Amino acid sequence: DAKTTQPPSMDCAEGRAANLPCNHSTISGNEYVYWYRQIHSQGPQYIIHGLKNNETNEMASLIITEDRKSSTLILPHATLRDTAVYYCIVRVGNNAGKSTFGDGTTLTVKP
Amino acid sequence: GAVVSQHPSRVICKSGTSVKIECRSLDFQATTMFWYRQFPKKSLMLMATSNEGSKATYEQGVEKDKFLINHASLTLSTLTVTSAHPEDSSFYICSARDTTPSSPLHFGNGTRLTVT
């Protein structure tokens, strides 16, 4: 699975959009981009995933660059409850397993 | 949405005893489940891949005789920490995905193991 690079930490004001970047410059054509988040002392939570088109769901939007070497997770109106560690992972869609977690980005939403 | 249930959420045991952690997929079938370990302020470390009906695949450096994994059905995997020692104290997390191509992982809420 391709390696990802994320900034270690980011701050965001409550009510503003949080834009979390992820670099995956070695991504292969059949690898998807997945985003998860982990709130302290809980299991990770799935947020969104995509292959090459931008995606949106009730939690967030995922913007993938045309060359697929990077992506951005957008939380449109961050709340204090969005404070968490956000992980970007790439893996083959039909791979039976082995999602490898990097260090992620610690997002702190401030009032 | 897909739900993965993990029990117990917390367990305290004495050195030398064994502890079993259960991971269940509640509303989908999971031929493959995964077990992770997490140290404080660190990322998740994949320990093993649990395959229904066959032996688990362990990551390099993970002792298969210490961390016994059984995947007896399409909805249940168990991790048994055998002869636990204080250094086994950690946060253990399971995850599962269904068989739909590109489906994401869904995680349990973790088990905090403390060995005294």
mmCIF file with all atom_site columns, N, CA and C in Angstrom, chain B residues 29-90:
data_model
loop_
_atom_site.group_PDB
_atom_site.id
_atom_site.type_symbol
_atom_site.label_atom_id
_atom_site.label_alt_id
_atom_site.label_comp_id
_atom_site.label_asym_id
_atom_site.label_entity_id
_atom_site.label_seq_id
_atom_site.pdbx_PDB_ins_code
_atom_site.Cartn_x
_atom_site.Cartn_y
_atom_site.Cartn_z
_atom_site.occupancy
_atom_site.B_iso_or_equiv
_atom_site.pdbx_formal_charge
_atom_site.auth_seq_id
_atom_site.auth_comp_id
_atom_site.auth_asym_id
_atom_site.auth_atom_id
_atom_site.pdbx_PDB_model_num
ATOM 1   N N  . GLN B 1 29 ? -21.277 -9.561  7.104  1.00 0.00 ? 29 GLN B N  1
ATOM 2   C CA . GLN B 1 29 ? -20.368 -10.695 7.217  1.00 0.00 ? 29 GLN B CA 1
ATOM 3   C C  . GLN B 1 29 ? -18.960 -10.259 6.839  1.00 0.00 ? 29 GLN B C  1
ATOM 4   N N  . ALA B 1 30 ? -18.020 -10.677 7.648  1.00 0.00 ? 30 ALA B N  1
ATOM 5   C CA . ALA B 1 30 ? -16.638 -10.266 7.455  1.00 0.00 ? 30 ALA B CA 1
ATOM 6   C C  . ALA B 1 30 ? -15.750 -11.501 7.339  1.00 0.00 ? 30 ALA B C  1
ATOM 7   N N  . THR B 1 31 ? -15.318 -11.793 6.134  1.00 0.00 ? 31 THR B N  1
ATOM 8   C CA . THR B 1 31 ? -14.401 -12.925 5.984  1.00 0.00 ? 31 THR B CA 1
ATOM 9   C C  . THR B 1 31 ? -13.031 -12.592 6.567  1.00 0.00 ? 31 THR B C  1
ATOM 10  N N  . THR B 1 32 ? -12.746 -11.318 6.695  1.00 0.00 ? 32 THR B N  1
ATOM 11  C CA . THR B 1 32 ? -11.447 -10.887 7.220  1.00 0.00 ? 32 THR B CA 1
ATOM 12  C C  . THR B 1 32 ? -11.649 -9.828  8.287  1.00 0.00 ? 32 THR B C  1
ATOM 13  N N  . MET B 1 33 ? -10.996 -10.020 9.410  1.00 0.00 ? 33 MET B N  1
ATOM 14  C CA . MET B 1 33 ? -10.981 -9.019  10.466 1.00 0.00 ? 33 MET B CA 1
ATOM 15  C C  . MET B 1 33 ? -9.524  -8.726  10.814 1.00 0.00 ? 33 MET B C  1
ATOM 16  N N  . PHE B 1 34 ? -9.298  -7.608  11.435 1.00 0.00 ? 34 PHE B N  1
ATOM 17  C CA . PHE B 1 34 ? -7.934  -7.168  11.712 1.00 0.00 ? 34 PHE B CA 1
ATOM 18  C C  . PHE B 1 34 ? -7.800  -6.754  13.179 1.00 0.00 ? 34 PHE B C  1
ATOM 19  N N  . TRP B 1 35 ? -6.658  -7.050  13.728 1.00 0.00 ? 35 TRP B N  1
ATOM 20  C CA . TRP B 1 35 ? -6.375  -6.671  15.111 1.00 0.00 ? 35 TRP B CA 1
ATOM 21  C C  . TRP B 1 35 ? -5.204  -5.698  15.151 1.00 0.00 ? 35 TRP B C  1
ATOM 22  N N  . TYR B 1 36 ? -5.436  -4.599  15.878 1.00 0.00 ? 36 TYR B N  1
ATOM 23  C CA . TYR B 1 36 ? -4.424  -3.568  16.027 1.00 0.00 ? 36 TYR B CA 1
ATOM 24  C C  . TYR B 1 36 ? -4.104  -3.385  17.509 1.00 0.00 ? 36 TYR B C  1
ATOM 25  N N  . ARG B 1 37 ? -2.932  -2.849  17.739 1.00 0.00 ? 37 ARG B N  1
ATOM 26  C CA . ARG B 1 37 ? -2.517  -2.476  19.087 1.00 0.00 ? 37 ARG B CA 1
ATOM 27  C C  . ARG B 1 37 ? -2.091  -1.008  19.032 1.00 0.00 ? 37 ARG B C  1
ATOM 28  N N  . GLN B 1 38 ? -2.415  -0.278  20.097 1.00 0.00 ? 38 GLN B N  1
ATOM 29  C CA . GLN B 1 38 ? -2.075  1.136   20.106 1.00 0.00 ? 38 GLN B CA 1
ATOM 30  C C  . GLN B 1 38 ? -1.493  1.524   21.449 1.00 0.00 ? 38 GLN B C  1
ATOM 31  N N  . PHE B 1 39 ? -0.309  2.103   21.420 1.00 0.00 ? 39 PHE B N  1
ATOM 32  C CA . PHE B 1 39 ? 0.316   2.634   22.629 1.00 0.00 ? 39 PHE B CA 1
ATOM 33  C C  . PHE B 1 39 ? -0.076  4.097   22.774 1.00 0.00 ? 39 PHE B C  1
ATOM 34  N N  . PRO B 1 40 ? 0.027   4.633   24.000 1.00 0.00 ? 40 PRO B N  1
ATOM 35  C CA . PRO B 1 40 ? -0.385  6.023   24.231 1.00 0.00 ? 40 PRO B CA 1
ATOM 36  C C  . PRO B 1 40 ? 0.279   7.005   23.279 1.00 0.00 ? 40 PRO B C  1
ATOM 37  N N  . LYS B 1 41 ? -0.551  7.843   22.682 1.00 0.00 ? 41 LYS B N  1
ATOM 38  C CA . LYS B 1 41 ? -0.104  8.910   21.786 1.00 0.00 ? 41 LYS B CA 1
ATOM 39  C C  . LYS B 1 41 ? 0.612   8.381   20.552 1.00 0.00 ? 41 LYS B C  1
ATOM 40  N N  . LYS B 1 42 ? 0.372   7.146   20.220 1.00 0.00 ? 42 LYS B N  1
ATOM 41  C CA . LYS B 1 42 ? 0.951   6.544   19.018 1.00 0.00 ? 42 LYS B CA 1
ATOM 42  C C  . LYS B 1 42 ? -0.158  6.114   18.069 1.00 0.00 ? 42 LYS B C  1
ATOM 43  N N  . SER B 1 43 ? 0.241   5.803   16.848 1.00 0.00 ? 43 SER B N  1
ATOM 44  C CA . SER B 1 43 ? -0.731  5.361   15.851 1.00 0.00 ? 43 SER B CA 1
ATOM 45  C C  . SER B 1 43 ? -1.064  3.887   16.049 1.00 0.00 ? 43 SER B C  1
ATOM 46  N N  . LEU B 1 44 ? -2.006  3.402   15.278 1.00 0.00 ? 44 LEU B N  1
ATOM 47  C CA . LEU B 1 44 ? -2.395  1.999   15.347 1.00 0.00 ? 44 LEU B CA 1
ATOM 48  C C  . LEU B 1 44 ? -1.325  1.144   14.671 1.00 0.00 ? 44 LEU B C  1
ATOM 49  N N  . MET B 1 45 ? -1.010  0.029   15.310 1.00 0.00 ? 45 MET B N  1
ATOM 50  C CA . MET B 1 45 ? -0.051  -0.907  14.756 1.00 0.00 ? 45 MET B CA 1
ATOM 51  C C  . MET B 1 45 ? -0.779  -2.209  14.443 1.00 0.00 ? 45 MET B C  1
ATOM 52  N N  . LEU B 1 46 ? -0.763  -2.612  13.179 1.00 0.00 ? 46 LEU B N  1
ATOM 53  C CA . LEU B 1 46 ? -1.436  -3.847  12.785 1.00 0.00 ? 46 LEU B CA 1
ATOM 54  C C  . LEU B 1 46 ? -0.691  -5.038  13.377 1.00 0.00 ? 46 LEU B C  1
ATOM 55  N N  . MET B 1 47 ? -1.448  -5.888  14.080 1.00 0.00 ? 47 MET B N  1
ATOM 56  C CA . MET B 1 47 ? -0.866  -7.076  14.681 1.00 0.00 ? 47 MET B CA 1
ATOM 57  C C  . MET B 1 47 ? -1.061  -8.295  13.784 1.00 0.00 ? 47 MET B C  1
ATOM 58  N N  . ALA B 1 48 ? -2.292  -8.458  13.307 1.00 0.00 ? 48 ALA B N  1
ATOM 59  C CA . ALA B 1 48 ? -2.586  -9.676  12.561 1.00 0.00 ? 48 ALA B CA 1
ATOM 60  C C  . ALA B 1 48 ? -3.869  -9.516  11.765 1.00 0.00 ? 48 ALA B C  1
ATOM 61  N N  . THR B 1 49 ? -3.962  -10.339 10.746 1.00 0.00 ? 49 THR B N  1
ATOM 62  C CA . THR B 1 49 ? -5.162  -10.421 9.922  1.00 0.00 ? 49 THR B CA 1
ATOM 63  C C  . THR B 1 49 ? -5.837  -11.744 10.230 1.00 0.00 ? 49 THR B C  1
ATOM 64  N N  . SER B 1 50 ? -7.106  -11.653 10.590 1.00 0.00 ? 50 SER B N  1
ATOM 65  C CA . SER B 1 50 ? -7.864  -12.827 10.997 1.00 0.00 ? 50 SER B CA 1
ATOM 66  C C  . SER B 1 50 ? -8.732  -13.290 9.837  1.00 0.00 ? 50 SER B C  1
ATOM 67  N N  . ASN B 1 51 ? -8.532  -14.503 9.404  1.00 0.00 ? 51 ASN B N  1
ATOM 68  C CA . ASN B 1 51 ? -9.257  -15.045 8.250  1.00 0.00 ? 51 ASN B CA 1
ATOM 69  C C  . ASN B 1 51 ? -10.224 -16.133 8.686  1.00 0.00 ? 51 ASN B C  1
ATOM 70  N N  . GLU B 1 52 ? -11.474 -15.994 8.312  1.00 0.00 ? 52 GLU B N  1
ATOM 71  C CA . GLU B 1 52 ? -12.492 -16.975 8.697  1.00 0.00 ? 52 GLU B CA 1
ATOM 72  C C  . GLU B 1 52 ? -12.159 -18.341 8.131  1.00 0.00 ? 52 GLU B C  1
ATOM 73  N N  . GLY B 1 53 ? -12.108 -19.316 9.007  1.00 0.00 ? 53 GLY B N  1
ATOM 74  C CA . GLY B 1 53 ? -11.879 -20.686 8.587  1.00 0.00 ? 53 GLY B CA 1
ATOM 75  C C  . GLY B 1 53 ? -10.447 -21.055 8.313  1.00 0.00 ? 53 GLY B C  1
ATOM 76  N N  . SER B 1 54 ? -9.520  -20.142 8.545  1.00 0.00 ? 54 SER B N  1
ATOM 77  C CA . SER B 1 54 ? -8.110  -20.475 8.324  1.00 0.00 ? 54 SER B CA 1
ATOM 78  C C  . SER B 1 54 ? -7.248  -19.763 9.367  1.00 0.00 ? 54 SER B C  1
ATOM 79  N N  . LYS B 1 55 ? -5.968  -20.041 9.315  1.00 0.00 ? 55 LYS B N  1
ATOM 80  C CA . LYS B 1 55 ? -5.064  -19.463 10.302 1.00 0.00 ? 55 LYS B CA 1
ATOM 81  C C  . LYS B 1 55 ? -4.883  -17.962 10.069 1.00 0.00 ? 55 LYS B C  1
ATOM 82  N N  . ALA B 1 56 ? -4.659  -17.277 11.172 1.00 0.00 ? 56 ALA B N  1
ATOM 83  C CA . ALA B 1 56 ? -4.417  -15.845 11.077 1.00 0.00 ? 56 ALA B CA 1
ATOM 84  C C  . ALA B 1 56 ? -3.030  -15.572 10.509 1.00 0.00 ? 56 ALA B C  1
ATOM 85  N N  . THR B 1 57 ? -2.892  -14.428 9.905  1.00 0.00 ? 57 THR B N  1
ATOM 86  C CA . THR B 1 57 ? -1.602  -13.981 9.379  1.00 0.00 ? 57 THR B CA 1
ATOM 87  C C  . THR B 1 57 ? -1.063  -12.900 10.297 1.00 0.00 ? 57 THR B C  1
ATOM 88  N N  . TYR B 1 58 ? 0.104   -13.139 10.878 1.00 0.00 ? 58 TYR B N  1
ATOM 89  C CA . TYR B 1 58 ? 0.668   -12.220 11.843 1.00 0.00 ? 58 TYR B CA 1
ATOM 90  C C  . TYR B 1 58 ? 1.713   -11.324 11.204 1.00 0.00 ? 58 TYR B C  1
ATOM 91  N N  . GLU B 1 59 ? 1.766   -10.086 11.687 1.00 0.00 ? 59 GLU B N  1
ATOM 92  C CA . GLU B 1 59 ? 2.786   -9.158  11.226 1.00 0.00 ? 59 GLU B CA 1
ATOM 93  C C  . GLU B 1 59 ? 4.132   -9.519  11.858 1.00 0.00 ? 59 GLU B C  1
ATOM 94  N N  . GLN B 1 60 ? 5.167   -9.069  11.208 1.00 0.00 ? 60 GLN B N  1
ATOM 95  C CA . GLN B 1 60 ? 6.509   -9.365  11.692 1.00 0.00 ? 60 GLN B CA 1
ATOM 96  C C  . GLN B 1 60 ? 6.691   -8.834  13.103 1.00 0.00 ? 60 GLN B C  1
ATOM 97  N N  . GLY B 1 61 ? 7.239   -9.679  13.972 1.00 0.00 ? 61 GLY B N  1
ATOM 98  C CA . GLY B 1 61 ? 7.504   -9.273  15.338 1.00 0.00 ? 61 GLY B CA 1
ATOM 99  C C  . GLY B 1 61 ? 6.374   -9.548  16.308 1.00 0.00 ? 61 GLY B C  1
ATOM 100 N N  . VAL B 1 62 ? 5.227   -9.992  15.825 1.00 0.00 ? 62 VAL B N  1
ATOM 101 C CA . VAL B 1 62 ? 4.101   -10.310 16.703 1.00 0.00 ? 62 VAL B CA 1
ATOM 102 C C  . VAL B 1 62 ? 4.118   -11.800 17.006 1.00 0.00 ? 62 VAL B C  1
ATOM 103 N N  . GLU B 1 63 ? 4.135   -12.149 18.288 1.00 0.00 ? 63 GLU B N  1
ATOM 104 C CA . GLU B 1 63 ? 4.229   -13.554 18.696 1.00 0.00 ? 63 GLU B CA 1
ATOM 105 C C  . GLU B 1 63 ? 2.873   -14.238 18.556 1.00 0.00 ? 63 GLU B C  1
ATOM 106 N N  . LYS B 1 64 ? 2.789   -15.188 17.668 1.00 0.00 ? 64 LYS B N  1
ATOM 107 C CA . LYS B 1 64 ? 1.515   -15.858 17.429 1.00 0.00 ? 64 LYS B CA 1
ATOM 108 C C  . LYS B 1 64 ? 1.102   -16.742 18.600 1.00 0.00 ? 64 LYS B C  1
ATOM 109 N N  . ASP B 1 65 ? 2.060   -17.211 19.380 1.00 0.00 ? 65 ASP B N  1
ATOM 110 C CA . ASP B 1 65 ? 1.715   -18.051 20.530 1.00 0.00 ? 65 ASP B CA 1
ATOM 111 C C  . ASP B 1 65 ? 1.244   -17.212 21.709 1.00 0.00 ? 65 ASP B C  1
ATOM 112 N N  . LYS B 1 66 ? 1.571   -15.953 21.721 1.00 0.00 ? 66 LYS B N  1
ATOM 113 C CA . LYS B 1 66 ? 1.115   -15.071 22.789 1.00 0.00 ? 66 LYS B CA 1
ATOM 114 C C  . LYS B 1 66 ? -0.237  -14.464 22.435 1.00 0.00 ? 66 LYS B C  1
ATOM 115 N N  . PHE B 1 67 ? -0.422  -14.128 21.209 1.00 0.00 ? 67 PHE B N  1
ATOM 116 C CA . PHE B 1 67 ? -1.658  -13.492 20.751 1.00 0.00 ? 67 PHE B CA 1
ATOM 117 C C  . PHE B 1 67 ? -2.397  -14.476 19.835 1.00 0.00 ? 67 PHE B C  1
ATOM 118 N N  . LEU B 1 68 ? -3.256  -15.281 20.462 1.00 0.00 ? 68 LEU B N  1
ATOM 119 C CA . LEU B 1 68 ? -3.984  -16.311 19.718 1.00 0.00 ? 68 LEU B CA 1
ATOM 120 C C  . LEU B 1 68 ? -5.233  -15.710 19.091 1.00 0.00 ? 68 LEU B C  1
ATOM 121 N N  . ILE B 1 69 ? -5.391  -15.939 17.817 1.00 0.00 ? 69 ILE B N  1
ATOM 122 C CA . ILE B 1 69 ? -6.538  -15.396 17.096 1.00 0.00 ? 69 ILE B CA 1
ATOM 123 C C  . ILE B 1 69 ? -7.347  -16.533 16.515 1.00 0.00 ? 69 ILE B C  1
ATOM 124 N N  . ASN B 1 70 ? -8.656  -16.454 16.753 1.00 0.00 ? 70 ASN B N  1
ATOM 125 C CA . ASN B 1 70 ? -9.585  -17.440 16.217 1.00 0.00 ? 70 ASN B CA 1
ATOM 126 C C  . ASN B 1 70 ? -10.717 -16.714 15.500 1.00 0.00 ? 70 ASN B C  1
ATOM 127 N N  . HIS B 1 71 ? -10.996 -17.127 14.289 1.00 0.00 ? 71 HIS B N  1
ATOM 128 C CA . HIS B 1 71 ? -12.057 -16.504 13.490 1.00 0.00 ? 71 HIS B CA 1
ATOM 129 C C  . HIS B 1 71 ? -13.030 -17.614 13.127 1.00 0.00 ? 71 HIS B C  1
ATOM 130 N N  . ALA B 1 72 ? -13.899 -17.916 14.098 1.00 0.00 ? 72 ALA B N  1
ATOM 131 C CA . ALA B 1 72 ? -14.728 -19.112 14.003 1.00 0.00 ? 72 ALA B CA 1
ATOM 132 C C  . ALA B 1 72 ? -15.917 -18.967 13.075 1.00 0.00 ? 72 ALA B C  1
ATOM 133 N N  . SER B 1 73 ? -16.364 -17.738 12.853 1.00 0.00 ? 73 SER B N  1
ATOM 134 C CA . SER B 1 73 ? -17.532 -17.541 11.993 1.00 0.00 ? 73 SER B CA 1
ATOM 135 C C  . SER B 1 73 ? -17.346 -16.262 11.200 1.00 0.00 ? 73 SER B C  1
ATOM 136 N N  . LEU B 1 74 ? -18.295 -15.984 10.325 1.00 0.00 ? 74 LEU B N  1
ATOM 137 C CA . LEU B 1 74 ? -18.199 -14.787 9.479  1.00 0.00 ? 74 LEU B CA 1
ATOM 138 C C  . LEU B 1 74 ? -18.493 -13.502 10.241 1.00 0.00 ? 74 LEU B C  1
ATOM 139 N N  . THR B 1 75 ? -18.856 -13.636 11.521 1.00 0.00 ? 75 THR B N  1
ATOM 140 C CA . THR B 1 75 ? -19.161 -12.432 12.291 1.00 0.00 ? 75 THR B CA 1
ATOM 141 C C  . THR B 1 75 ? -18.387 -12.339 13.603 1.00 0.00 ? 75 THR B C  1
ATOM 142 N N  . LEU B 1 76 ? -17.495 -13.276 13.875 1.00 0.00 ? 76 LEU B N  1
ATOM 143 C CA . LEU B 1 76 ? -16.809 -13.273 15.161 1.00 0.00 ? 76 LEU B CA 1
ATOM 144 C C  . LEU B 1 76 ? -15.346 -13.637 15.026 1.00 0.00 ? 76 LEU B C  1
ATOM 145 N N  . SER B 1 77 ? -14.500 -12.787 15.600 1.00 0.00 ? 77 SER B N  1
ATOM 146 C CA . SER B 1 77 ? -13.080 -13.088 15.749 1.00 0.00 ? 77 SER B CA 1
ATOM 147 C C  . SER B 1 77 ? -12.705 -12.820 17.195 1.00 0.00 ? 77 SER B C  1
ATOM 148 N N  . THR B 1 78 ? -11.818 -13.651 17.735 1.00 0.00 ? 78 THR B N  1
ATOM 149 C CA . THR B 1 78 ? -11.366 -13.441 19.102 1.00 0.00 ? 78 THR B CA 1
ATOM 150 C C  . THR B 1 78 ? -9.854  -13.356 19.152 1.00 0.00 ? 78 THR B C  1
ATOM 151 N N  . LEU B 1 79 ? -9.389  -12.508 20.060 1.00 0.00 ? 79 LEU B N  1
ATOM 152 C CA . LEU B 1 79 ? -7.953  -12.370 20.334 1.00 0.00 ? 79 LEU B CA 1
ATOM 153 C C  . LEU B 1 79 ? -7.739  -12.774 21.784 1.00 0.00 ? 79 LEU B C  1
ATOM 154 N N  . THR B 1 80 ? -6.905  -13.755 22.020 1.00 0.00 ? 80 THR B N  1
ATOM 155 C CA . THR B 1 80 ? -6.575  -14.179 23.378 1.00 0.00 ? 80 THR B CA 1
ATOM 156 C C  . THR B 1 80 ? -5.127  -13.831 23.665 1.00 0.00 ? 80 THR B C  1
ATOM 157 N N  . VAL B 1 81 ? -4.952  -13.018 24.692 1.00 0.00 ? 81 VAL B N  1
ATOM 158 C CA . VAL B 1 81 ? -3.599  -12.687 25.148 1.00 0.00 ? 81 VAL B CA 1
ATOM 159 C C  . VAL B 1 81 ? -3.238  -13.723 26.199 1.00 0.00 ? 81 VAL B C  1
ATOM 160 N N  . THR B 1 82 ? -2.318  -14.585 25.899 1.00 0.00 ? 82 THR B N  1
ATOM 161 C CA . THR B 1 82 ? -1.979  -15.691 26.791 1.00 0.00 ? 82 THR B CA 1
ATOM 162 C C  . THR B 1 82 ? -0.842  -15.306 27.729 1.00 0.00 ? 82 THR B C  1
ATOM 163 N N  . SER B 1 83 ? -0.911  -15.831 28.956 1.00 0.00 ? 83 SER B N  1
ATOM 164 C CA . SER B 1 83 ? 0.123   -15.580 29.949 1.00 0.00 ? 83 SER B CA 1
ATOM 165 C C  . SER B 1 83 ? 0.530   -14.100 29.938 1.00 0.00 ? 83 SER B C  1
ATOM 166 N N  . ALA B 1 84 ? -0.450  -13.280 30.199 1.00 0.00 ? 84 ALA B N  1
ATOM 167 C CA . ALA B 1 84 ? -0.242  -11.831 30.068 1.00 0.00 ? 84 ALA B CA 1
ATOM 168 C C  . ALA B 1 84 ? 0.805   -11.315 31.059 1.00 0.00 ? 84 ALA B C  1
ATOM 169 N N  . HIS B 1 85 ? 1.554   -10.330 30.610 1.00 0.00 ? 85 HIS B N  1
ATOM 170 C CA . HIS B 1 85 ? 2.540   -9.648  31.439 1.00 0.00 ? 85 HIS B CA 1
ATOM 171 C C  . HIS B 1 85 ? 2.280   -8.148  31.377 1.00 0.00 ? 85 HIS B C  1
ATOM 172 N N  . PRO B 1 86 ? 2.810   -7.391  32.317 1.00 0.00 ? 86 PRO B N  1
ATOM 173 C CA . PRO B 1 86 ? 2.549   -5.945  32.312 1.00 0.00 ? 86 PRO B CA 1
ATOM 174 C C  . PRO B 1 86 ? 2.873   -5.263  30.979 1.00 0.00 ? 86 PRO B C  1
ATOM 175 N N  . GLU B 1 87 ? 3.873   -5.750  30.270 1.00 0.00 ? 87 GLU B N  1
ATOM 176 C CA . GLU B 1 87 ? 4.217   -5.119  28.991 1.00 0.00 ? 87 GLU B CA 1
ATOM 177 C C  . GLU B 1 87 ? 3.177   -5.363  27.898 1.00 0.00 ? 87 GLU B C  1
ATOM 178 N N  . ASP B 1 88 ? 2.222   -6.259  28.170 1.00 0.00 ? 88 ASP B N  1
ATOM 179 C CA . ASP B 1 88 ? 1.113   -6.485  27.235 1.00 0.00 ? 88 ASP B CA 1
ATOM 180 C C  . ASP B 1 88 ? -0.007  -5.477  27.436 1.00 0.00 ? 88 ASP B C  1
ATOM 181 N N  . SER B 1 89 ? 0.099   -4.699  28.494 1.00 0.00 ? 89 SER B N  1
ATOM 182 C CA . SER B 1 89 ? -0.912  -3.671  28.732 1.00 0.00 ? 89 SER B CA 1
ATOM 183 C C  . SER B 1 89 ? -0.938  -2.703  27.558 1.00 0.00 ? 89 SER B C  1
ATOM 184 N N  . SER B 1 90 ? -2.123  -2.482  27.017 1.00 0.00 ? 90 SER B N  1
ATOM 185 C CA . SER B 1 90 ? -2.230  -1.650  25.825 1.00 0.00 ? 90 SER B CA 1
ATOM 186 C C  . SER B 1 90 ? -3.693  -1.474  25.465 1.00 0.00 ? 90 SER B C  1
#
